[in-house]
Amino acid sequence: MKKNYLFSFLLFSFVYNESVSQEIFKGYEHLFTPPLHFTAYQISDTLSIDGRMDEDAWQKSPWSEYFTDIEGDQKPKPAFNTRFKMLWNATHLYIAAELEEPQIWATLTKHDEVIFHDNDFEVFIDPDGDTHHYFEIEINALNTIFDLFLTKPYRNGGGISTAWNTKGLKTAVYIDGTLNKTGDTDKKWSIEMAIPFDALQSGNNTTPPPAKDQHWRINFSRVQWDGDIVDGVYKKKMDPFSGKPLREHNWVWSPQGVINMHYPERWGYLEFGGSTPATESHSQLTLPSEESSKYLWLLYYKQKQYLRKNGKYAKNLAQLELPETLNTSTGIECTLQLASTQAHFVATIVCSRSNTGWQIDHNGKIIPLKQPS
């Protein structure tokens, strides 16, 4: 009887804590779907970059999930499939992608033109996962590149550098069909990239080469425009009222929950694996850091909403309807703290029994706290 009572009490406690935990995310659920995860396996040689993915290493690597709408499963599925693979060696990250498309077209030919004005494929990389100092590379079917470095997201007043170039980057595009020809039906275009690790740096911001089992934040996007064939030329469909092109589709690997790729905390995870490829290399991943830091992100979103409504940040957790003490879904107790002025804030979370802690500020920069050993 006592055992049954204890079991029932523990079960009730878990269900109650889980219910309370989920309740505080009400209205923000779209920003807390679990990020996807891809394990890239390690190779010892280099790859020939021709867009075809015919090397044995590529054949052994599994594909990612097919892309979905940027807002997630609540939106219609993309009209055409998109997927990728990744590999790595001591010097490079290799990315290959396959984009189904019945009419392959591209117009932009100059480096650092705004490539997403064409249909394109985009890579976003934040090696240390702090949401600041990250990299973006865009490519179209003409193999034209737009690469840039961002000090922080646009939402936080981030500056961009188009002067930054991915030094040593190698890319290639293979067209399974005919580019810019409207009289036939194409099958797909595929991309290969070799990104040198030592190119992922800007000024004093350098990225050390990854180690096995390390995780980076990464995501992929495909911009797709609706089009018509007009006088033998592929044209974007126009809005009859505004006279401007219809809004583009944004298809991504790990859903953002919002039509904005510049929420780096919503990106997926790249895990640098060993030399033996897995039969599957994708899944949803919940790292211990993800489980505890999500409460800081909830606080961040609530603070931004409070600022928009009141013209200043909340001074305490009660104004944000957040508790000081909470239990994660894994049963770990965490403590939230907030220090705030009208224009700035810093919040921390420290969790017992896990020796973990995180800090976030009003710019959305999140960093781990060093805990006593």
mmCIF file of C-alpha atoms in Angstrom:
data_model
loop_
_atom_site.group_PDB
_atom_site.id
_atom_site.type_symbol
_atom_site.label_atom_id
_atom_site.label_comp_id
_atom_site.label_asym_id
_atom_site.label_seq_id
_atom_site.Cartn_x
_atom_site.Cartn_y
_atom_site.Cartn_z
ATOM 1 C CA MET A 1 0.000 0.000 0.000
ATOM 2 C CA LYS A 2 2.786 2.425 0.934
ATOM 3 C CA LYS A 3 4.666 1.581 -2.270
ATOM 4 C CA ASN A 4 1.551 2.201 -4.323
ATOM 5 C CA TYR A 5 0.938 5.484 -2.506
ATOM 6 C CA LEU A 6 4.529 6.594 -3.080
ATOM 7 C CA PHE A 7 4.360 5.656 -6.770
ATOM 8 C CA SER A 8 1.068 7.536 -7.168
ATOM 9 C CA PHE A 9 2.500 10.573 -5.412
ATOM 10 C CA LEU A 10 5.613 10.610 -7.604
ATOM 11 C CA LEU A 11 3.515 10.166 -10.733
ATOM 12 C CA PHE A 12 1.216 13.004 -9.681
ATOM 13 C CA SER A 13 4.220 15.216 -8.919
ATOM 14 C CA PHE A 14 5.724 14.539 -12.345
ATOM 15 C CA VAL A 15 2.452 15.165 -14.178
ATOM 16 C CA TYR A 16 1.760 18.293 -12.113
ATOM 17 C CA ASN A 17 5.241 19.734 -12.643
ATOM 18 C CA GLU A 18 5.104 18.908 -16.343
ATOM 19 C CA SER A 19 1.694 20.593 -16.613
ATOM 20 C CA VAL A 20 2.913 23.721 -14.815
ATOM 21 C CA SER A 21 6.083 23.704 -16.923
ATOM 22 C CA GLN A 22 4.085 23.585 -20.150
ATOM 23 C CA GLU A 23 1.528 26.152 -18.980
ATOM 24 C CA ILE A 24 4.090 28.940 -18.717
ATOM 25 C CA PHE A 25 4.926 28.448 -22.415
ATOM 26 C CA LYS A 26 1.323 29.141 -23.432
ATOM 27 C CA GLY A 27 1.284 31.443 -26.440
ATOM 28 C CA TYR A 28 4.922 30.723 -27.221
ATOM 29 C CA GLU A 29 4.712 27.034 -28.120
ATOM 30 C CA HIS A 30 5.692 27.699 -31.739
ATOM 31 C CA LEU A 31 9.095 28.928 -30.537
ATOM 32 C CA PHE A 32 9.860 25.823 -28.500
ATOM 33 C CA THR A 33 9.486 22.857 -30.821
ATOM 34 C CA PRO A 34 12.550 20.602 -30.371
ATOM 35 C CA PRO A 35 15.390 21.442 -32.782
ATOM 36 C CA LEU A 36 16.488 18.824 -35.304
ATOM 37 C CA HIS A 37 19.868 17.119 -35.158
ATOM 38 C CA PHE A 38 22.261 15.818 -37.811
ATOM 39 C CA THR A 39 25.430 13.808 -37.173
ATOM 40 C CA ALA A 40 28.078 14.386 -39.816
ATOM 41 C CA TYR A 41 30.580 11.573 -39.948
ATOM 42 C CA GLN A 42 34.302 12.211 -40.285
ATOM 43 C CA ILE A 43 36.345 11.413 -43.377
ATOM 44 C CA SER A 44 40.116 11.381 -43.739
ATOM 45 C CA ASP A 45 40.412 12.509 -47.342
ATOM 46 C CA THR A 46 39.139 15.476 -49.342
ATOM 47 C CA LEU A 47 36.220 15.511 -51.751
ATOM 48 C CA SER A 48 35.996 16.680 -55.338
ATOM 49 C CA ILE A 49 33.474 19.511 -55.469
ATOM 50 C CA ASP A 50 31.409 19.070 -58.642
ATOM 51 C CA GLY A 51 27.825 19.051 -57.363
ATOM 52 C CA ARG A 52 27.238 15.363 -58.116
ATOM 53 C CA MET A 53 27.804 13.615 -54.732
ATOM 54 C CA ASP A 54 29.102 10.457 -56.414
ATOM 55 C CA GLU A 55 31.972 9.736 -53.998
ATOM 56 C CA ASP A 56 31.681 6.703 -51.742
ATOM 57 C CA ALA A 57 31.700 8.936 -48.641
ATOM 58 C CA TRP A 58 28.558 10.716 -49.816
ATOM 59 C CA GLN A 59 26.870 7.438 -50.678
ATOM 60 C CA LYS A 60 27.408 6.184 -47.113
ATOM 61 C CA SER A 61 26.097 9.347 -45.511
ATOM 62 C CA PRO A 62 22.351 9.416 -44.718
ATOM 63 C CA TRP A 63 20.108 12.206 -45.906
ATOM 64 C CA SER A 64 18.488 14.767 -43.657
ATOM 65 C CA GLU A 65 14.740 15.028 -43.275
ATOM 66 C CA TYR A 66 12.943 16.737 -46.110
ATOM 67 C CA PHE A 67 12.481 20.441 -45.522
ATOM 68 C CA THR A 68 9.249 21.814 -44.092
ATOM 69 C CA ASP A 69 7.681 25.254 -43.940
ATOM 70 C CA ILE A 70 9.646 27.744 -41.857
ATOM 71 C CA GLU A 71 6.723 28.018 -39.419
ATOM 72 C CA GLY A 72 6.472 24.250 -38.978
ATOM 73 C CA ASP A 73 3.934 21.506 -39.575
ATOM 74 C CA GLN A 74 0.949 23.795 -39.070
ATOM 75 C CA LYS A 75 1.615 25.241 -42.533
ATOM 76 C CA PRO A 76 1.274 23.433 -45.899
ATOM 77 C CA LYS A 77 4.094 21.126 -46.920
ATOM 78 C CA PRO A 78 6.556 22.469 -49.507
ATOM 79 C CA ALA A 79 5.646 21.880 -53.143
ATOM 80 C CA PHE A 80 9.106 20.435 -53.902
ATOM 81 C CA ASN A 81 11.444 18.287 -51.804
ATOM 82 C CA THR A 82 14.729 19.554 -50.387
ATOM 83 C CA ARG A 83 17.299 17.641 -48.316
ATOM 84 C CA PHE A 84 21.013 17.676 -47.477
ATOM 85 C CA LYS A 85 23.988 15.697 -46.204
ATOM 86 C CA MET A 86 27.084 16.770 -44.259
ATOM 87 C CA LEU A 87 30.591 15.360 -43.780
ATOM 88 C CA TRP A 88 33.726 16.762 -42.175
ATOM 89 C CA ASN A 89 37.482 16.306 -41.966
ATOM 90 C CA ALA A 90 40.263 18.108 -40.133
ATOM 91 C CA THR A 91 39.996 21.231 -42.299
ATOM 92 C CA HIS A 92 36.543 21.433 -43.900
ATOM 93 C CA LEU A 93 32.819 21.083 -43.399
ATOM 94 C CA TYR A 94 31.238 19.503 -46.484
ATOM 95 C CA ILE A 95 27.615 20.171 -47.354
ATOM 96 C CA ALA A 96 25.617 18.638 -50.195
ATOM 97 C CA ALA A 97 22.008 19.468 -51.008
ATOM 98 C CA GLU A 98 19.382 18.260 -53.441
ATOM 99 C CA LEU A 99 16.528 20.533 -54.548
ATOM 100 C CA GLU A 100 13.708 19.142 -56.668
ATOM 101 C CA GLU A 101 12.410 21.699 -59.155
ATOM 102 C CA PRO A 102 10.499 21.385 -62.454
ATOM 103 C CA GLN A 103 11.651 24.765 -63.806
ATOM 104 C CA ILE A 104 15.223 25.606 -62.777
ATOM 105 C CA TRP A 105 16.107 29.238 -63.267
ATOM 106 C CA ALA A 106 18.522 31.853 -61.929
ATOM 107 C CA THR A 107 19.478 35.380 -62.970
ATOM 108 C CA LEU A 108 22.058 36.768 -60.520
ATOM 109 C CA THR A 109 25.702 36.388 -61.480
ATOM 110 C CA LYS A 110 27.673 38.815 -59.282
ATOM 111 C CA HIS A 111 29.195 37.813 -55.963
ATOM 112 C CA ASP A 112 27.348 39.279 -52.961
ATOM 113 C CA GLU A 113 24.228 40.237 -54.871
ATOM 114 C CA VAL A 114 21.150 39.486 -52.774
ATOM 115 C CA ILE A 115 20.840 35.896 -53.952
ATOM 116 C CA PHE A 116 17.465 35.182 -52.337
ATOM 117 C CA HIS A 117 15.909 37.401 -55.012
ATOM 118 C CA ASP A 118 16.400 34.198 -57.037
ATOM 119 C CA ASN A 119 15.399 30.746 -55.855
ATOM 120 C CA ASP A 120 18.271 29.767 -53.595
ATOM 121 C CA PHE A 121 19.749 27.497 -50.909
ATOM 122 C CA GLU A 122 21.073 29.022 -47.692
ATOM 123 C CA VAL A 123 23.340 27.869 -44.847
ATOM 124 C CA PHE A 124 23.449 29.496 -41.386
ATOM 125 C CA ILE A 125 26.242 28.606 -38.936
ATOM 126 C CA ASP A 126 26.734 29.673 -35.300
ATOM 127 C CA PRO A 127 29.674 27.597 -34.032
ATOM 128 C CA ASP A 128 29.515 28.548 -30.332
ATOM 129 C CA GLY A 129 25.725 28.795 -30.164
ATOM 130 C CA ASP A 130 25.578 32.187 -28.411
ATOM 131 C CA THR A 131 23.358 33.647 -31.228
ATOM 132 C CA HIS A 132 26.021 36.288 -31.981
ATOM 133 C CA HIS A 133 28.853 36.388 -34.533
ATOM 134 C CA TYR A 134 27.387 33.943 -37.018
ATOM 135 C CA PHE A 135 27.713 33.243 -40.727
ATOM 136 C CA GLU A 136 25.362 32.961 -43.699
ATOM 137 C CA ILE A 137 26.061 31.589 -47.178
ATOM 138 C CA GLU A 138 23.529 31.720 -50.036
ATOM 139 C CA ILE A 139 23.822 30.065 -53.458
ATOM 140 C CA ASN A 140 21.645 29.997 -56.579
ATOM 141 C CA ALA A 141 21.515 27.610 -59.549
ATOM 142 C CA LEU A 142 24.174 29.670 -61.355
ATOM 143 C CA ASN A 143 26.570 28.931 -58.475
ATOM 144 C CA THR A 144 26.603 32.600 -57.477
ATOM 145 C CA ILE A 145 27.479 33.188 -53.819
ATOM 146 C CA PHE A 146 26.291 35.729 -51.257
ATOM 147 C CA ASP A 147 28.196 35.312 -47.981
ATOM 148 C CA LEU A 148 27.954 37.530 -44.941
ATOM 149 C CA PHE A 149 28.880 37.804 -41.281
ATOM 150 C CA LEU A 150 26.452 39.099 -38.637
ATOM 151 C CA THR A 151 27.506 40.492 -35.271
ATOM 152 C CA LYS A 152 24.072 39.690 -33.851
ATOM 153 C CA PRO A 153 20.528 39.172 -35.175
ATOM 154 C CA TYR A 154 18.739 42.019 -36.941
ATOM 155 C CA ARG A 155 16.124 42.078 -34.156
ATOM 156 C CA ASN A 156 18.891 43.212 -31.777
ATOM 157 C CA GLY A 157 20.330 45.847 -34.106
ATOM 158 C CA GLY A 158 22.947 43.517 -35.492
ATOM 159 C CA GLY A 159 25.380 44.756 -38.078
ATOM 160 C CA ILE A 160 26.251 42.762 -41.180
ATOM 161 C CA SER A 161 29.480 42.535 -43.103
ATOM 162 C CA THR A 162 29.238 41.690 -46.781
ATOM 163 C CA ALA A 163 32.957 42.447 -46.962
ATOM 164 C CA TRP A 164 33.468 39.149 -45.157
ATOM 165 C CA ASN A 165 34.104 36.331 -47.614
ATOM 166 C CA THR A 166 34.327 32.607 -46.939
ATOM 167 C CA LYS A 167 38.011 32.432 -47.815
ATOM 168 C CA GLY A 168 38.816 29.184 -49.623
ATOM 169 C CA LEU A 169 35.148 28.242 -50.102
ATOM 170 C CA LYS A 170 34.548 25.768 -52.918
ATOM 171 C CA THR A 171 31.083 25.299 -54.401
ATOM 172 C CA ALA A 172 29.548 23.600 -57.418
ATOM 173 C CA VAL A 173 26.045 23.156 -58.833
ATOM 174 C CA TYR A 174 24.833 20.264 -60.978
ATOM 175 C CA ILE A 175 21.666 20.737 -63.032
ATOM 176 C CA ASP A 176 19.558 17.647 -63.692
ATOM 177 C CA GLY A 177 17.647 19.365 -66.477
ATOM 178 C CA THR A 178 18.253 22.625 -68.319
ATOM 179 C CA LEU A 179 18.855 25.977 -66.673
ATOM 180 C CA ASN A 180 16.626 28.870 -67.770
ATOM 181 C CA LYS A 181 14.913 26.840 -70.484
ATOM 182 C CA THR A 182 11.129 26.837 -70.292
ATOM 183 C CA GLY A 183 10.218 24.283 -72.942
ATOM 184 C CA ASP A 184 10.932 21.215 -70.843
ATOM 185 C CA THR A 185 10.499 19.849 -67.334
ATOM 186 C CA ASP A 186 13.558 19.672 -65.083
ATOM 187 C CA LYS A 187 14.172 17.221 -62.257
ATOM 188 C CA LYS A 188 16.449 18.840 -59.663
ATOM 189 C CA TRP A 189 19.593 20.805 -58.969
ATOM 190 C CA SER A 190 22.229 19.724 -56.491
ATOM 191 C CA ILE A 191 24.918 21.607 -54.614
ATOM 192 C CA GLU A 192 28.250 20.767 -53.016
ATOM 193 C CA MET A 193 30.139 23.063 -50.635
ATOM 194 C CA ALA A 194 33.506 22.732 -48.946
ATOM 195 C CA ILE A 195 33.692 25.321 -46.152
ATOM 196 C CA PRO A 196 37.147 25.737 -44.549
ATOM 197 C CA PHE A 197 36.911 25.930 -40.776
ATOM 198 C CA ASP A 198 39.550 28.662 -40.698
ATOM 199 C CA ALA A 199 37.326 30.825 -42.934
ATOM 200 C CA LEU A 200 34.700 31.078 -40.188
ATOM 201 C CA GLN A 201 36.208 34.112 -38.537
ATOM 202 C CA SER A 202 35.825 37.868 -38.663
ATOM 203 C CA GLY A 203 38.135 40.339 -36.955
ATOM 204 C CA ASN A 204 38.889 39.007 -33.499
ATOM 205 C CA ASN A 205 36.084 36.449 -33.714
ATOM 206 C CA THR A 206 37.720 33.161 -34.620
ATOM 207 C CA THR A 207 36.283 29.665 -34.728
ATOM 208 C CA PRO A 208 38.550 26.840 -33.541
ATOM 209 C CA PRO A 209 38.345 23.602 -35.540
ATOM 210 C CA PRO A 210 35.657 21.296 -34.147
ATOM 211 C CA ALA A 211 36.360 18.171 -32.148
ATOM 212 C CA LYS A 212 34.537 14.866 -32.285
ATOM 213 C CA ASP A 213 31.202 14.918 -30.393
ATOM 214 C CA GLN A 214 31.112 18.731 -30.444
ATOM 215 C CA HIS A 215 27.850 20.485 -31.384
ATOM 216 C CA TRP A 216 27.346 23.580 -33.530
ATOM 217 C CA ARG A 217 24.086 25.395 -34.221
ATOM 218 C CA ILE A 218 23.186 25.263 -37.901
ATOM 219 C CA ASN A 219 20.195 25.590 -40.169
ATOM 220 C CA PHE A 220 19.336 25.507 -43.852
ATOM 221 C CA SER A 221 16.759 27.433 -45.834
ATOM 222 C CA ARG A 222 15.390 27.288 -49.351
ATOM 223 C CA VAL A 223 13.773 30.398 -50.813
ATOM 224 C CA GLN A 224 11.281 29.572 -53.568
ATOM 225 C CA TRP A 225 9.319 32.073 -55.664
ATOM 226 C CA ASP A 226 6.070 31.301 -57.456
ATOM 227 C CA GLY A 227 6.484 31.843 -61.182
ATOM 228 C CA ASP A 228 4.877 31.894 -64.604
ATOM 229 C CA ILE A 229 6.279 31.445 -68.081
ATOM 230 C CA VAL A 230 5.770 34.708 -69.979
ATOM 231 C CA ASP A 231 6.913 34.971 -73.611
ATOM 232 C CA GLY A 232 9.217 32.012 -73.108
ATOM 233 C CA VAL A 233 10.836 33.476 -69.976
ATOM 234 C CA TYR A 234 10.280 32.434 -66.354
ATOM 235 C CA LYS A 235 8.880 35.364 -64.357
ATOM 236 C CA LYS A 236 7.861 35.760 -60.720
ATOM 237 C CA LYS A 237 4.125 35.850 -60.166
ATOM 238 C CA MET A 238 2.930 39.339 -59.315
ATOM 239 C CA ASP A 239 0.362 40.538 -56.818
ATOM 240 C CA PRO A 240 -2.355 42.201 -58.925
ATOM 241 C CA PHE A 241 -3.019 44.808 -56.225
ATOM 242 C CA SER A 242 0.504 45.846 -55.207
ATOM 243 C CA GLY A 243 2.211 45.134 -58.507
ATOM 244 C CA LYS A 244 5.037 43.460 -56.571
ATOM 245 C CA PRO A 245 6.092 39.794 -56.649
ATOM 246 C CA LEU A 246 4.080 37.452 -54.472
ATOM 247 C CA ARG A 247 5.794 36.684 -51.187
ATOM 248 C CA GLU A 248 8.416 33.972 -51.420
ATOM 249 C CA HIS A 249 8.135 30.547 -49.788
ATOM 250 C CA ASN A 250 10.609 29.760 -47.011
ATOM 251 C CA TRP A 251 11.327 26.057 -46.590
ATOM 252 C CA VAL A 252 13.767 24.983 -43.885
ATOM 253 C CA TRP A 253 15.340 21.973 -42.224
ATOM 254 C CA SER A 254 14.656 22.709 -38.539
ATOM 255 C CA PRO A 255 11.469 24.818 -38.252
ATOM 256 C CA GLN A 256 11.892 28.327 -36.886
ATOM 257 C CA GLY A 257 8.283 28.794 -35.733
ATOM 258 C CA VAL A 258 8.414 32.319 -37.171
ATOM 259 C CA ILE A 259 9.112 33.707 -40.661
ATOM 260 C CA ASN A 260 12.622 34.790 -39.772
ATOM 261 C CA MET A 261 15.830 32.784 -40.138
ATOM 262 C CA HIS A 262 17.619 35.169 -37.801
ATOM 263 C CA TYR A 263 16.463 33.486 -34.619
ATOM 264 C CA PRO A 264 19.667 31.450 -34.138
ATOM 265 C CA GLU A 265 18.327 29.873 -30.944
ATOM 266 C CA ARG A 266 15.804 28.084 -33.166
ATOM 267 C CA TRP A 267 18.382 26.439 -35.431
ATOM 268 C CA GLY A 268 19.181 22.739 -35.406
ATOM 269 C CA TYR A 269 22.299 20.981 -34.184
ATOM 270 C CA LEU A 270 25.251 19.698 -36.167
ATOM 271 C CA GLU A 271 27.087 16.982 -34.276
ATOM 272 C CA PHE A 272 30.622 16.146 -35.404
ATOM 273 C CA GLY A 273 30.619 12.369 -35.408
ATOM 274 C CA GLY A 274 33.252 9.693 -35.771
ATOM 275 C CA SER A 275 34.389 7.759 -38.797
ATOM 276 C CA THR A 276 31.514 5.262 -38.837
ATOM 277 C CA PRO A 277 28.349 6.613 -40.455
ATOM 278 C CA ALA A 278 25.032 5.884 -38.800
ATOM 279 C CA THR A 279 22.168 4.357 -40.743
ATOM 280 C CA GLU A 280 20.178 7.439 -39.782
ATOM 281 C CA SER A 281 21.680 10.782 -38.908
ATOM 282 C CA HIS A 282 18.705 12.843 -37.938
ATOM 283 C CA SER A 283 16.306 13.152 -35.071
ATOM 284 C CA GLN A 284 14.990 15.668 -32.622
ATOM 285 C CA LEU A 285 17.601 16.378 -30.007
ATOM 286 C CA THR A 286 17.215 17.714 -26.495
ATOM 287 C CA LEU A 287 20.575 18.498 -24.962
ATOM 288 C CA PRO A 288 20.687 19.252 -21.233
ATOM 289 C CA SER A 289 21.533 22.834 -22.157
ATOM 290 C CA GLU A 290 18.434 23.040 -24.377
ATOM 291 C CA GLU A 291 16.189 21.836 -21.554
ATOM 292 C CA SER A 292 17.319 24.478 -19.062
ATOM 293 C CA SER A 293 18.134 27.417 -21.361
ATOM 294 C CA LYS A 294 14.667 27.363 -22.944
ATOM 295 C CA TYR A 295 13.337 29.053 -19.797
ATOM 296 C CA LEU A 296 15.735 31.933 -20.380
ATOM 297 C CA TRP A 297 14.487 32.207 -23.937
ATOM 298 C CA LEU A 298 10.935 32.306 -22.677
ATOM 299 C CA LEU A 299 11.946 35.129 -20.327
ATOM 300 C CA TYR A 300 13.653 36.922 -23.236
ATOM 301 C CA TYR A 301 10.549 36.721 -25.469
ATOM 302 C CA LYS A 302 8.330 37.880 -22.626
ATOM 303 C CA GLN A 303 10.648 40.811 -21.877
ATOM 304 C CA LYS A 304 10.546 41.906 -25.518
ATOM 305 C CA GLN A 305 6.761 41.733 -25.495
ATOM 306 C CA TYR A 306 6.673 43.691 -22.222
ATOM 307 C CA LEU A 307 8.979 46.333 -23.754
ATOM 308 C CA ARG A 308 6.734 46.713 -26.812
ATOM 309 C CA LYS A 309 3.682 47.161 -24.603
ATOM 310 C CA ASN A 310 5.157 49.336 -21.828
ATOM 311 C CA GLY A 311 8.186 51.060 -23.359
ATOM 312 C CA LYS A 312 10.490 49.523 -20.756
ATOM 313 C CA TYR A 313 11.578 46.136 -19.478
ATOM 314 C CA ALA A 314 9.919 44.393 -16.542
ATOM 315 C CA LYS A 315 11.733 44.832 -13.244
ATOM 316 C CA ASN A 316 10.930 41.432 -11.793
ATOM 317 C CA LEU A 317 9.791 37.934 -12.705
ATOM 318 C CA ALA A 318 6.295 38.465 -11.327
ATOM 319 C CA GLN A 319 5.613 41.107 -13.982
ATOM 320 C CA LEU A 320 6.455 38.470 -16.595
ATOM 321 C CA GLU A 321 4.340 35.819 -14.859
ATOM 322 C CA LEU A 322 7.390 33.615 -14.347
ATOM 323 C CA PRO A 323 8.285 31.749 -11.125
ATOM 324 C CA GLU A 324 11.633 32.001 -9.399
ATOM 325 C CA THR A 325 11.804 28.228 -8.985
ATOM 326 C CA LEU A 326 10.713 25.693 -11.574
ATOM 327 C CA ASN A 327 11.167 22.037 -12.408
ATOM 328 C CA THR A 328 12.259 20.920 -15.864
ATOM 329 C CA SER A 329 10.589 17.997 -17.630
ATOM 330 C CA THR A 330 13.545 15.858 -16.510
ATOM 331 C CA GLY A 331 12.802 16.628 -12.848
ATOM 332 C CA ILE A 332 15.678 19.027 -12.250
ATOM 333 C CA GLU A 333 14.972 22.073 -10.101
ATOM 334 C CA CYS A 334 16.162 25.396 -11.521
ATOM 335 C CA THR A 335 16.248 28.936 -10.187
ATOM 336 C CA LEU A 336 15.592 32.029 -12.322
ATOM 337 C CA GLN A 337 17.016 35.452 -11.473
ATOM 338 C CA LEU A 338 16.430 38.782 -13.223
ATOM 339 C CA ALA A 339 18.303 42.068 -12.951
ATOM 340 C CA SER A 340 16.665 44.786 -15.003
ATOM 341 C CA THR A 341 16.597 48.487 -15.788
ATOM 342 C CA GLN A 342 14.206 50.252 -18.136
ATOM 343 C CA ALA A 343 16.530 49.675 -21.111
ATOM 344 C CA HIS A 344 18.618 46.613 -20.215
ATOM 345 C CA PHE A 345 18.334 43.275 -18.483
ATOM 346 C CA VAL A 346 20.387 40.237 -17.557
ATOM 347 C CA ALA A 347 18.791 36.973 -16.482
ATOM 348 C CA THR A 348 20.303 33.730 -15.241
ATOM 349 C CA ILE A 349 19.159 30.198 -14.636
ATOM 350 C CA VAL A 350 21.006 27.766 -12.372
ATOM 351 C CA CYS A 351 19.923 24.141 -12.057
ATOM 352 C CA SER A 352 20.590 21.777 -9.180
ATOM 353 C CA ARG A 353 22.042 18.287 -9.651
ATOM 354 C CA SER A 354 23.189 19.162 -13.152
ATOM 355 C CA ASN A 355 25.934 21.696 -12.444
ATOM 356 C CA THR A 356 24.644 23.875 -15.274
ATOM 357 C CA GLY A 357 23.795 27.519 -15.553
ATOM 358 C CA TRP A 358 23.086 30.047 -18.300
ATOM 359 C CA GLN A 359 22.896 33.795 -18.722
ATOM 360 C CA ILE A 360 21.013 35.877 -21.285
ATOM 361 C CA ASP A 361 20.891 39.630 -21.855
ATOM 362 C CA HIS A 362 18.611 42.081 -23.646
ATOM 363 C CA ASN A 363 20.550 41.507 -26.887
ATOM 364 C CA GLY A 364 19.697 37.826 -26.789
ATOM 365 C CA LYS A 365 23.278 36.707 -26.236
ATOM 366 C CA ILE A 366 23.269 33.490 -24.245
ATOM 367 C CA ILE A 367 26.354 32.077 -22.573
ATOM 368 C CA PRO A 368 27.078 29.233 -20.139
ATOM 369 C CA LEU A 369 27.925 30.126 -16.553
ATOM 370 C CA LYS A 370 30.918 28.535 -14.936
ATOM 371 C CA GLN A 371 29.805 26.480 -11.985
ATOM 372 C CA PRO A 372 31.942 25.494 -8.994
ATOM 373 C CA SER A 373 33.354 22.010 -9.358
#
